[in-house]
Coordinates of C-alpha atoms and ligand atoms in Angstrom, one line a residue:
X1 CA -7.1 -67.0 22.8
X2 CA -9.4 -70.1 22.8
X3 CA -10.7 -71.4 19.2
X4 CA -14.1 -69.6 18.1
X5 CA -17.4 -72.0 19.6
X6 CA -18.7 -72.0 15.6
X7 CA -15.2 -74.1 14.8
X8 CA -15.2 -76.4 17.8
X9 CA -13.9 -73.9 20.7
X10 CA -15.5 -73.5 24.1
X11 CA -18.2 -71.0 24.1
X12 CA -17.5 -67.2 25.6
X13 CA -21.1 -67.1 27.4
X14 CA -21.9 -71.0 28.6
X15 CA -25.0 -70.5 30.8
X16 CA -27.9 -68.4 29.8
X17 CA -28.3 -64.8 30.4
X18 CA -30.9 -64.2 33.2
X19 CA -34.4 -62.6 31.9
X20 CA -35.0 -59.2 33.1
X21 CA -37.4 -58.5 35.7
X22 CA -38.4 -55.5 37.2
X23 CA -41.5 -57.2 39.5
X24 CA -40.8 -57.8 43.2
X25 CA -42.8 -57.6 46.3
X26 CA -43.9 -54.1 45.5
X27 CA -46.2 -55.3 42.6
X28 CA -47.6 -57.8 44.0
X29 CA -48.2 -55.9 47.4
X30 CA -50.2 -53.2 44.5
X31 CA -51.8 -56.2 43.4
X32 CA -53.3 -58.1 45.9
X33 CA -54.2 -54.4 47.3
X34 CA -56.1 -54.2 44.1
X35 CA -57.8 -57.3 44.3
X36 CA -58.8 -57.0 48.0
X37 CA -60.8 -53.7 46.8
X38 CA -63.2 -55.9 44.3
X39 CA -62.8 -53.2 41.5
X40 CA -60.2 -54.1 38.6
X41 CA -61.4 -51.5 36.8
X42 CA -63.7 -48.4 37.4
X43 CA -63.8 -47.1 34.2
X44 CA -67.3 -46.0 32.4
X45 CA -68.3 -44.8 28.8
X46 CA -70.3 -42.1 30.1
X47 CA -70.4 -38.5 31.1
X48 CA -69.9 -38.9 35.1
X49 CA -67.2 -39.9 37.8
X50 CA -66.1 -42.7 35.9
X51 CA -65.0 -41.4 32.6
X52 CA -61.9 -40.9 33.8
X53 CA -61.2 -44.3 35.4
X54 CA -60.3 -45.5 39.1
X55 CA -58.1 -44.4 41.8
X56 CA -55.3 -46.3 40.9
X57 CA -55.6 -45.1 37.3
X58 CA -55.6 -41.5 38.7
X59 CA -52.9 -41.8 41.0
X60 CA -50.8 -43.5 38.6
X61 CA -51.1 -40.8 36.3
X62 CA -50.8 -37.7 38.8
X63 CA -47.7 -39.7 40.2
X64 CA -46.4 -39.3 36.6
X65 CA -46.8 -35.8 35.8
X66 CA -45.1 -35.6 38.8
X67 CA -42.2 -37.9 38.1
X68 CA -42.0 -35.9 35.0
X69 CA -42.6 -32.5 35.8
X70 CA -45.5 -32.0 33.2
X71 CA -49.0 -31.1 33.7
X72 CA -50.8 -33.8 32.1
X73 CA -50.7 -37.8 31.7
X74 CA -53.4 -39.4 30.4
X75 CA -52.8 -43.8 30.8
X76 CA -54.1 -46.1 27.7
X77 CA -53.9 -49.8 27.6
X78 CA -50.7 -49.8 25.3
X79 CA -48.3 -47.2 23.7
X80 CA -50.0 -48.2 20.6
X81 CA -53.3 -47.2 21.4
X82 CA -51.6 -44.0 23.2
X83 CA -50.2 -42.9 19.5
X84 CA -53.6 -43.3 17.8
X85 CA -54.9 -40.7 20.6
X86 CA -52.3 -38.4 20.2
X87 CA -52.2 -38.7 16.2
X88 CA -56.4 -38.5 16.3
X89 CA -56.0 -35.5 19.3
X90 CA -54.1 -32.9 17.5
X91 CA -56.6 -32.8 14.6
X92 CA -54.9 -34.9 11.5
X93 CA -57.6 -34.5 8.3
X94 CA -57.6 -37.2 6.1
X95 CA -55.4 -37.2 3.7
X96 CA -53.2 -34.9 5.7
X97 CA -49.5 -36.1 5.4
X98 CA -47.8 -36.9 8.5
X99 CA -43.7 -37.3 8.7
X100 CA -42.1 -39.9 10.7
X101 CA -39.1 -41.9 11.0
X102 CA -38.8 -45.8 8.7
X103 CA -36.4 -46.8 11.7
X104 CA -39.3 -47.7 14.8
X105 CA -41.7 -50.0 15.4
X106 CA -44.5 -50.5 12.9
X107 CA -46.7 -48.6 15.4
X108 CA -45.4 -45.1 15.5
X109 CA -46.6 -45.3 11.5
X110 CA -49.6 -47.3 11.8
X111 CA -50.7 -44.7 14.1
X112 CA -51.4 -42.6 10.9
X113 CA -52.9 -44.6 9.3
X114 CA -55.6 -44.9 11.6
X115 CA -56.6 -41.2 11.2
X116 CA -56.5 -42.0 7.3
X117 CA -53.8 -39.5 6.8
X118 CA -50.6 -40.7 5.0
X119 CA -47.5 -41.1 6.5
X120 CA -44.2 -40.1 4.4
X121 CA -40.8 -41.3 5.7
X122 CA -37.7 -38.8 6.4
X123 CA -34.9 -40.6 6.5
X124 CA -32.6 -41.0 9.9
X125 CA -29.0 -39.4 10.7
X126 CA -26.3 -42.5 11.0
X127 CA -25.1 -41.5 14.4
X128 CA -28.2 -41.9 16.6
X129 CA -30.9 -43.4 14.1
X130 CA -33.2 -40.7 14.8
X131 CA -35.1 -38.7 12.3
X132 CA -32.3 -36.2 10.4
X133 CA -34.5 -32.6 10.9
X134 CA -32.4 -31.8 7.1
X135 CA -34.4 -34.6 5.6
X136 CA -37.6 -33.8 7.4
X137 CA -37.5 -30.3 6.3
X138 CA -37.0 -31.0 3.1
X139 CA -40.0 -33.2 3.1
X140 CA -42.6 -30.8 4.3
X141 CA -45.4 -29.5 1.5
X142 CA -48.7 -27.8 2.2
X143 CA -50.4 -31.1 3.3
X144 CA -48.5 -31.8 6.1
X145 CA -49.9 -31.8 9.7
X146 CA -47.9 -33.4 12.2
X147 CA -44.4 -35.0 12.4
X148 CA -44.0 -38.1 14.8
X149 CA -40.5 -38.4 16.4
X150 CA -39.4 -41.7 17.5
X151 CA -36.6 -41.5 20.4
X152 CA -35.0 -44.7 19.3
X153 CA -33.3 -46.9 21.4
X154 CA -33.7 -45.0 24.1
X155 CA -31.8 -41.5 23.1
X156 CA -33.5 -38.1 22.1
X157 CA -34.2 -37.0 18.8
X158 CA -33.0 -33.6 17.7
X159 CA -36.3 -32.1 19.1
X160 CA -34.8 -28.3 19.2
X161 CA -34.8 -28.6 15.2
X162 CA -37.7 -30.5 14.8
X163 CA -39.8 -28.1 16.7
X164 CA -38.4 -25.2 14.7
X165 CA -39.3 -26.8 11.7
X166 CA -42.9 -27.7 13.6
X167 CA -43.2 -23.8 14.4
X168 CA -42.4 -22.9 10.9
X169 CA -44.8 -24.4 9.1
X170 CA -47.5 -24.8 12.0
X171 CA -47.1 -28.3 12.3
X172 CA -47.7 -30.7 15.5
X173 CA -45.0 -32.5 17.1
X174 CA -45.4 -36.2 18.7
X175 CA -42.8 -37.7 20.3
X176 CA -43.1 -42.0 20.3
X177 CA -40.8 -42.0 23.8
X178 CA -41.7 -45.6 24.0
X179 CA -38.6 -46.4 24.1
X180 CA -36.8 -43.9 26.3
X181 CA -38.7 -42.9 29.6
X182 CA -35.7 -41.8 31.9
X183 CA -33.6 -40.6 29.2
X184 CA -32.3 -36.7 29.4
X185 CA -31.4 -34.1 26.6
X186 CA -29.7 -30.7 28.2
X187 CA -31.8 -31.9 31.9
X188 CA -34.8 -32.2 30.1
X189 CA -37.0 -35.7 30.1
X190 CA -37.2 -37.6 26.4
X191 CA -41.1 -37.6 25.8
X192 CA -41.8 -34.3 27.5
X193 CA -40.3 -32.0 24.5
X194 CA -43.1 -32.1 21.8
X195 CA -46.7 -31.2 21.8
X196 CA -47.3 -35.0 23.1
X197 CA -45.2 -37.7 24.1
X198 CA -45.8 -41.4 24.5
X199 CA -44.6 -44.0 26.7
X200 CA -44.7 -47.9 26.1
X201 CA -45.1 -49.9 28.9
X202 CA -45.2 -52.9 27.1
X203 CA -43.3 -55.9 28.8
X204 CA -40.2 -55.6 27.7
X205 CA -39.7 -52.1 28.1
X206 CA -37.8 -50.3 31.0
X207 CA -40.8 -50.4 32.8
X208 CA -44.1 -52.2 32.5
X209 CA -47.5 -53.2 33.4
X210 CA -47.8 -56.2 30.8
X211 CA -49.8 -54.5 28.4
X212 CA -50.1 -50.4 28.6
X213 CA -49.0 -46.7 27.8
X214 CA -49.0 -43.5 29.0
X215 CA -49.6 -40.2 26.8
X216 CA -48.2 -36.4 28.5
X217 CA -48.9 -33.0 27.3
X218 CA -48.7 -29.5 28.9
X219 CA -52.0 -28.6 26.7
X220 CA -55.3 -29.5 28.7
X221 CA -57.3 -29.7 25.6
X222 CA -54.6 -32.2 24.0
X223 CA -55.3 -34.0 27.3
X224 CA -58.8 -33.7 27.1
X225 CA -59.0 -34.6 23.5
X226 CA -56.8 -38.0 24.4
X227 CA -59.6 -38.8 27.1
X228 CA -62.2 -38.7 25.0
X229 CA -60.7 -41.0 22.0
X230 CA -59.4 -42.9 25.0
X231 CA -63.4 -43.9 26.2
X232 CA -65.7 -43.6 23.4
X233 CA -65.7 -39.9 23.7
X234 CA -68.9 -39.7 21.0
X235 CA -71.0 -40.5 24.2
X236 CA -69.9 -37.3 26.1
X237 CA -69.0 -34.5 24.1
X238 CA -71.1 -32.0 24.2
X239 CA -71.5 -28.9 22.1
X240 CA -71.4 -28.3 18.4
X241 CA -68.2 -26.8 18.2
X242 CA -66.7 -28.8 14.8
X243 CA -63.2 -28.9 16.6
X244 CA -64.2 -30.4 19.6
X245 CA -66.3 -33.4 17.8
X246 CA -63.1 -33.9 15.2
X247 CA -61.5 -37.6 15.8
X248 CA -63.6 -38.1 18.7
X249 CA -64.7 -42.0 18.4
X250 CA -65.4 -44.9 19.8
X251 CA -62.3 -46.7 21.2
X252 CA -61.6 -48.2 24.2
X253 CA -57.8 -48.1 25.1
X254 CA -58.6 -47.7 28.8
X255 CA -56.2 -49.4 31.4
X256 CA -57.0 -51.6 34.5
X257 CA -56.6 -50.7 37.9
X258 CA -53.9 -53.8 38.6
X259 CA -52.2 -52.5 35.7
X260 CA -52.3 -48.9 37.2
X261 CA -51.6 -49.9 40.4
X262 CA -48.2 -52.2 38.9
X263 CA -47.0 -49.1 37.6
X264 CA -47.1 -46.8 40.4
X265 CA -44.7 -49.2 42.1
X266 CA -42.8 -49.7 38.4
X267 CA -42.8 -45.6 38.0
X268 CA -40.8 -45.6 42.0
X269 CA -38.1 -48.0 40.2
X270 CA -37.9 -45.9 37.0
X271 CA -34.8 -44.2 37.9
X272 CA -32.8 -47.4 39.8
X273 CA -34.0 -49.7 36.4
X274 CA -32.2 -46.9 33.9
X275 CA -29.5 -46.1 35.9
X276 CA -28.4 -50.2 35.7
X277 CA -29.1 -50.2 32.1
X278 CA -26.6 -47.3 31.8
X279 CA -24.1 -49.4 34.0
X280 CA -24.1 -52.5 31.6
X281 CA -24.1 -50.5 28.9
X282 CA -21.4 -48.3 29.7
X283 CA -18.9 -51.0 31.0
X284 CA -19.9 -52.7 27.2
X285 CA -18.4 -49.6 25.5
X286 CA -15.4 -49.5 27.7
X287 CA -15.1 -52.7 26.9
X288 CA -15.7 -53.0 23.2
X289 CA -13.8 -49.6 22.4
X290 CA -10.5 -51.3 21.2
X291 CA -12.5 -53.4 18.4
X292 CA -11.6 -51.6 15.4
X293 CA -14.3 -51.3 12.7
X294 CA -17.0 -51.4 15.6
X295 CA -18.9 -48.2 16.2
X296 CA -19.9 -48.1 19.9
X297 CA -22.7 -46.1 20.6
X298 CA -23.3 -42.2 20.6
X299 CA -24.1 -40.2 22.3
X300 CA -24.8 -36.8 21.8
X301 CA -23.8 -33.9 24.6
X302 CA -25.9 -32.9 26.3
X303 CA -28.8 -36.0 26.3
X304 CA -28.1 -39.5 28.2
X305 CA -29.2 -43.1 26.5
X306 CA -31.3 -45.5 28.3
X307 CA -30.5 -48.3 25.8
X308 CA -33.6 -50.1 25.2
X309 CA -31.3 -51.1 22.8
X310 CA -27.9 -51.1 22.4
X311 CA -26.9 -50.1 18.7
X312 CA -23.6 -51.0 16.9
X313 CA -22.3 -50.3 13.7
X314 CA -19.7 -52.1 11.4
X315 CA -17.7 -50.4 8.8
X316 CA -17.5 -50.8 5.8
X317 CA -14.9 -53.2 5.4
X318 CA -16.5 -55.5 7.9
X319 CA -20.2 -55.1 6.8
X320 CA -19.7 -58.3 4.6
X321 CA -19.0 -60.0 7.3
X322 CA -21.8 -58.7 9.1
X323 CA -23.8 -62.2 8.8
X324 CA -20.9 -64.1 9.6
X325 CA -20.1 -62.1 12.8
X326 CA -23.3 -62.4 14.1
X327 CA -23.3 -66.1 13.6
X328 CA -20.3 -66.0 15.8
X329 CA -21.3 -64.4 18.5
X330 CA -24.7 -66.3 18.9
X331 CA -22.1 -69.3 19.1
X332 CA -20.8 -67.6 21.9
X333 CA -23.7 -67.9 23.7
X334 CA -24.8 -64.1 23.0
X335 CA -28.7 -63.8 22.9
X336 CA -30.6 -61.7 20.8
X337 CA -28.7 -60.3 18.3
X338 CA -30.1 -58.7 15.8
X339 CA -28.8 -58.0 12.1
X340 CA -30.7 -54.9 10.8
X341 CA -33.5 -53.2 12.7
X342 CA -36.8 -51.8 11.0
X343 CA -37.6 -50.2 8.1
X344 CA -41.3 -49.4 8.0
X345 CA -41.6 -47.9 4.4
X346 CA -40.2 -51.3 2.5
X347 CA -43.2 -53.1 4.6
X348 CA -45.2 -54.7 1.9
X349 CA -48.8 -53.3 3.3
X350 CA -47.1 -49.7 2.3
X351 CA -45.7 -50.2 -1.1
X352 CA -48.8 -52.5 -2.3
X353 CA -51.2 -49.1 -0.7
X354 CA -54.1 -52.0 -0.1
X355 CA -54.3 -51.3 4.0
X356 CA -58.1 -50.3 3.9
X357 CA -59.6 -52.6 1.4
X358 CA -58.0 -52.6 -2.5
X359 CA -59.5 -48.7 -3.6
X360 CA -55.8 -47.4 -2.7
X361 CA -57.6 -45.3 0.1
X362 CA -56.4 -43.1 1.9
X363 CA -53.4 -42.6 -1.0
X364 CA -56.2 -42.1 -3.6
X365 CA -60.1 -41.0 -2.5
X366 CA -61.9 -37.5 -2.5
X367 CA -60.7 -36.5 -5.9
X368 CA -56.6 -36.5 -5.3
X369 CA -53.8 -39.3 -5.0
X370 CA -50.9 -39.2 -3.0
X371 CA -47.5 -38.8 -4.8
X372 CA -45.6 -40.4 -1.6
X373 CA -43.7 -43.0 -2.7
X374 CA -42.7 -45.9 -0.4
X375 CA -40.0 -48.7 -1.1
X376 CA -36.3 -49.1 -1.9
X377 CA -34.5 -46.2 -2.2
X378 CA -36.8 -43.8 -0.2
X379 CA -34.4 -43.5 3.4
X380 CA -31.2 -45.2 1.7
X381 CA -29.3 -44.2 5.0
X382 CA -31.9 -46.1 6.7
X383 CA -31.6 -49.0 4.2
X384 CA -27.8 -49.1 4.0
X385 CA -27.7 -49.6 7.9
X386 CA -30.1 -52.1 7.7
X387 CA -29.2 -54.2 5.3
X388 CA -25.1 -53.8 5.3
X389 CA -24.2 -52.2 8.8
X390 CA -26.3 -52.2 11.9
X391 CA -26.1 -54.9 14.7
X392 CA -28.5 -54.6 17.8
X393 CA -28.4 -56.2 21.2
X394 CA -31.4 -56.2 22.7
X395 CA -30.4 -55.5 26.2
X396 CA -33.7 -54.9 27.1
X397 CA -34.5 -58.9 27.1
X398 CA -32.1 -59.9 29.9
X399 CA -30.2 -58.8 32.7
X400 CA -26.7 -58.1 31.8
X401 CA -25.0 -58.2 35.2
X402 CA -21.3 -56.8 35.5
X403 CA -20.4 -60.4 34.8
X404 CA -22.1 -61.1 32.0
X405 CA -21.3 -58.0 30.5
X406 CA -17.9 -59.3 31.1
X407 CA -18.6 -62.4 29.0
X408 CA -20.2 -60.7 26.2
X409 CA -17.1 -58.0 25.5
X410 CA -15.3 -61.6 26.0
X411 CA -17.1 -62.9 23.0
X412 CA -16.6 -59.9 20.8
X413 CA -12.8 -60.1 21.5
X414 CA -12.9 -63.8 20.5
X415 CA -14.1 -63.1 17.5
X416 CA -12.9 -60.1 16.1
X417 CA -9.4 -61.8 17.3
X418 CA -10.4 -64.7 14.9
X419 CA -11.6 -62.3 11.9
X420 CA -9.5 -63.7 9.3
X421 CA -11.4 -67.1 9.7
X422 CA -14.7 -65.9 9.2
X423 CA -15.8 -66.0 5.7
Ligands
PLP1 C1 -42.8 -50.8 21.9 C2 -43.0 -49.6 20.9 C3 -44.2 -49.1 20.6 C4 -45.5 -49.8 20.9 O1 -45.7 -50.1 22.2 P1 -46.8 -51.0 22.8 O2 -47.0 -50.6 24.2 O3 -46.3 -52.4 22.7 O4 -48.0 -50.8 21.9 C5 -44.3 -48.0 19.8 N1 -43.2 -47.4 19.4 C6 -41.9 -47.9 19.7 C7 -40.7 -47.1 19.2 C8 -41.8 -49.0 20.5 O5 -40.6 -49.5 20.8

């Protein structure tokens, strides 16, 4: 075995990964097909034909309630913006607690926020670093509204408990799929499960359109209440009815035709693009299986992963050399690894409660404060993963042919062959 690239020995990966790149010659066919028409976006902020946007907006969102068998899909300009629709379209009060997950992008928590209801953190199960339905249960008082479920990585959450626990205590279920459009539990698409599920199609994704989202729901007035806080919905609801004006604002989170037409021809790939991502990382698991104290990924029966990103875990005798090991490998030559992943509720904006100017609102207004805590302590699995355990490759950054997968397990066997060395 050659010496380690951090003490002088060749490097394991020695030319760069290629970026991933799901464009081709369909997208810039949709494009130029786009641009020919004049119209990049048909969209208006009035009662008429164009409150719902342009034919490629429309197609792209019929051609996705096809692709996933559901009745509605309503298209925003980012998965972000798709989250503060569906948090704002199931009726959150402020000062309505919301649970969510610490493990996920900022945005599935921010999205509450928005809606000036609070968002308290259940803490995640080791095994899949979803939301642990035992500690959202456990979490639930008379305040509580809605839960949003991140499917992280790209693998389901436990959405049969979750919604039990939703149908228990009347509570609304939002699943942030942003991560994991193709992915399966028992035959069933990842984002389809809840009362609304978003889609990211954010650059880097699976799938993209530079900047956008996609929101689905089987309940029309969930869809209709999306299109409204979609395109400043104030201008064209009608009526008096209390829970038909509720949440309905001003935004505009409306996507362009060349964006809708880019992901029609991205939606035809969906299912080729995961499928690969499955290939590389499968043949990474074979290959990294033997490692001892590495914890490959799991899967749970039943569901398929679409690795957005590919989790590992250390154990416990490693997980001091966590920092050491990564230093290693990015010797190697192996991009983006990261040490940790996210935990929302440590963010200082939370624990310092000074997000809408310094009053402490929406923790403290109308008479009442919040007793959710934020901070150390609050998700220790969470924390313990993230600060001791967890290492992430993003494989959602590059290619990860056959070969190169080849060269990365090649890396890990390097090192882990070396571990005495490392300090
Ligand atoms: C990427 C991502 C988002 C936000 O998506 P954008 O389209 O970039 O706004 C939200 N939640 C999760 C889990 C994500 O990975």
């Amino acid at each position: 075995m050659d010496e380690l690239a951090c003490q002088g020995g060749p490097r394991s990966i020695d030319a760069p990964l290629a970026a991933y790149d799901p464009l081709g010659a369909e997208e810039r066919e949709a494009v130029l097909r786009v641009m020919d028409s004049g119209v990049l976006s048909a969209f208006l902020g009035s009662p008429g034909e164009g409150f719902l946007g342009g034919p490629e907006v429309r197609a792209f969102e019929e051609e996705w309630q096809r692709a996933f068998e559901i009745e509605h899909a309503v298209s925003v300009n980012s998965a972000t913006s798709g989250l503060m629709a569906a948090v704002g379209a199931v009726g959150v009060e402020p000062g309505d607690e919301v649970i969510v997950s610490p493990w996920t992008m900022s945005a599935s928590a921010t999205a509450i926020l928005l809606w000036n209801a609070i968002p308290v953190f259940a803490d995640i199960e080791p095994e899949t670093f979803n939301l642990d339905p035992a500690r959202v249960r456990a979490l639930v008082t008379p305040r509580t509204r809605a839960i949003v479920v991140p499917d992280i990585f790209g693998h389901g959450a436990r959405m049969d408990e979750i919604l039990a626990i939703a149908r228990d205590h009347g509570l609304k279920v939002i699943e942030d799929a942003a991560q994991a459009p193709g992915a399966l539990d028992r035959g069933r698409r990842v984002g389809t499960l809840g009362d609304i599920g978003v889609y990211s199609l954010n650059y880097h994704k699976h799938i993209h359109t530079g900047e956008g989202g996609i929101c689905v729901t089987r309940d029309p007035r969930l869809a209709r209440r999306m299109q409204l806080i979609r395109n400043h919905g104030e201008v064209v609801v009608e009526g008096d009815d209390p829970e038909e004006l509720q949440n309905i604002l001003g935004f505009n989170f409306r996507l362009t035709e060349l964006q809708a037409a880019i992901g029609r021809a991205q939606l035809a790939k969906l299912d080729r693009l995961v499928t690969q991502r499955v290939e590389a990382a499968d043949r990474l698991t074979t290959g990294l299986a033997t490692l001892e104290g590495l914890h490959t990924p799991v899967v749970r029966d039943g569901c398929t992963h679409v690795y957005y990103v590919y989790p590992l875990v250390l154990s416990e005798a490693l997980a001091p050399k966590r920092g050491a090991i990564a230093r290693a490998l990015a010797a190697e030559g192996l991009p983006e690894l990261a040490q940790g992943y996210v935990v929302v509720h440590r963010y200082a904006a939370y624990r310092s409660r000074i997000l809408y100017g310094r009053s402490g609102f929406p923790w403290k207004g109308a008479g009442s404060e919040s007793g959710v805590v934020y901070g150390d302590g609050v998700c220790p699995v969470a924390e313990s993963l993230h600060d001791e355990r967890f290492l992430g490759i993003e494989l959602c950054a590059h290619r990860y042919a056959p070969t190169d997968v080849d060269r990365v397990v090649s890396a890990f066997h390097k090192v882990w062959h070396h571990m005495d060395s490392l300090g």
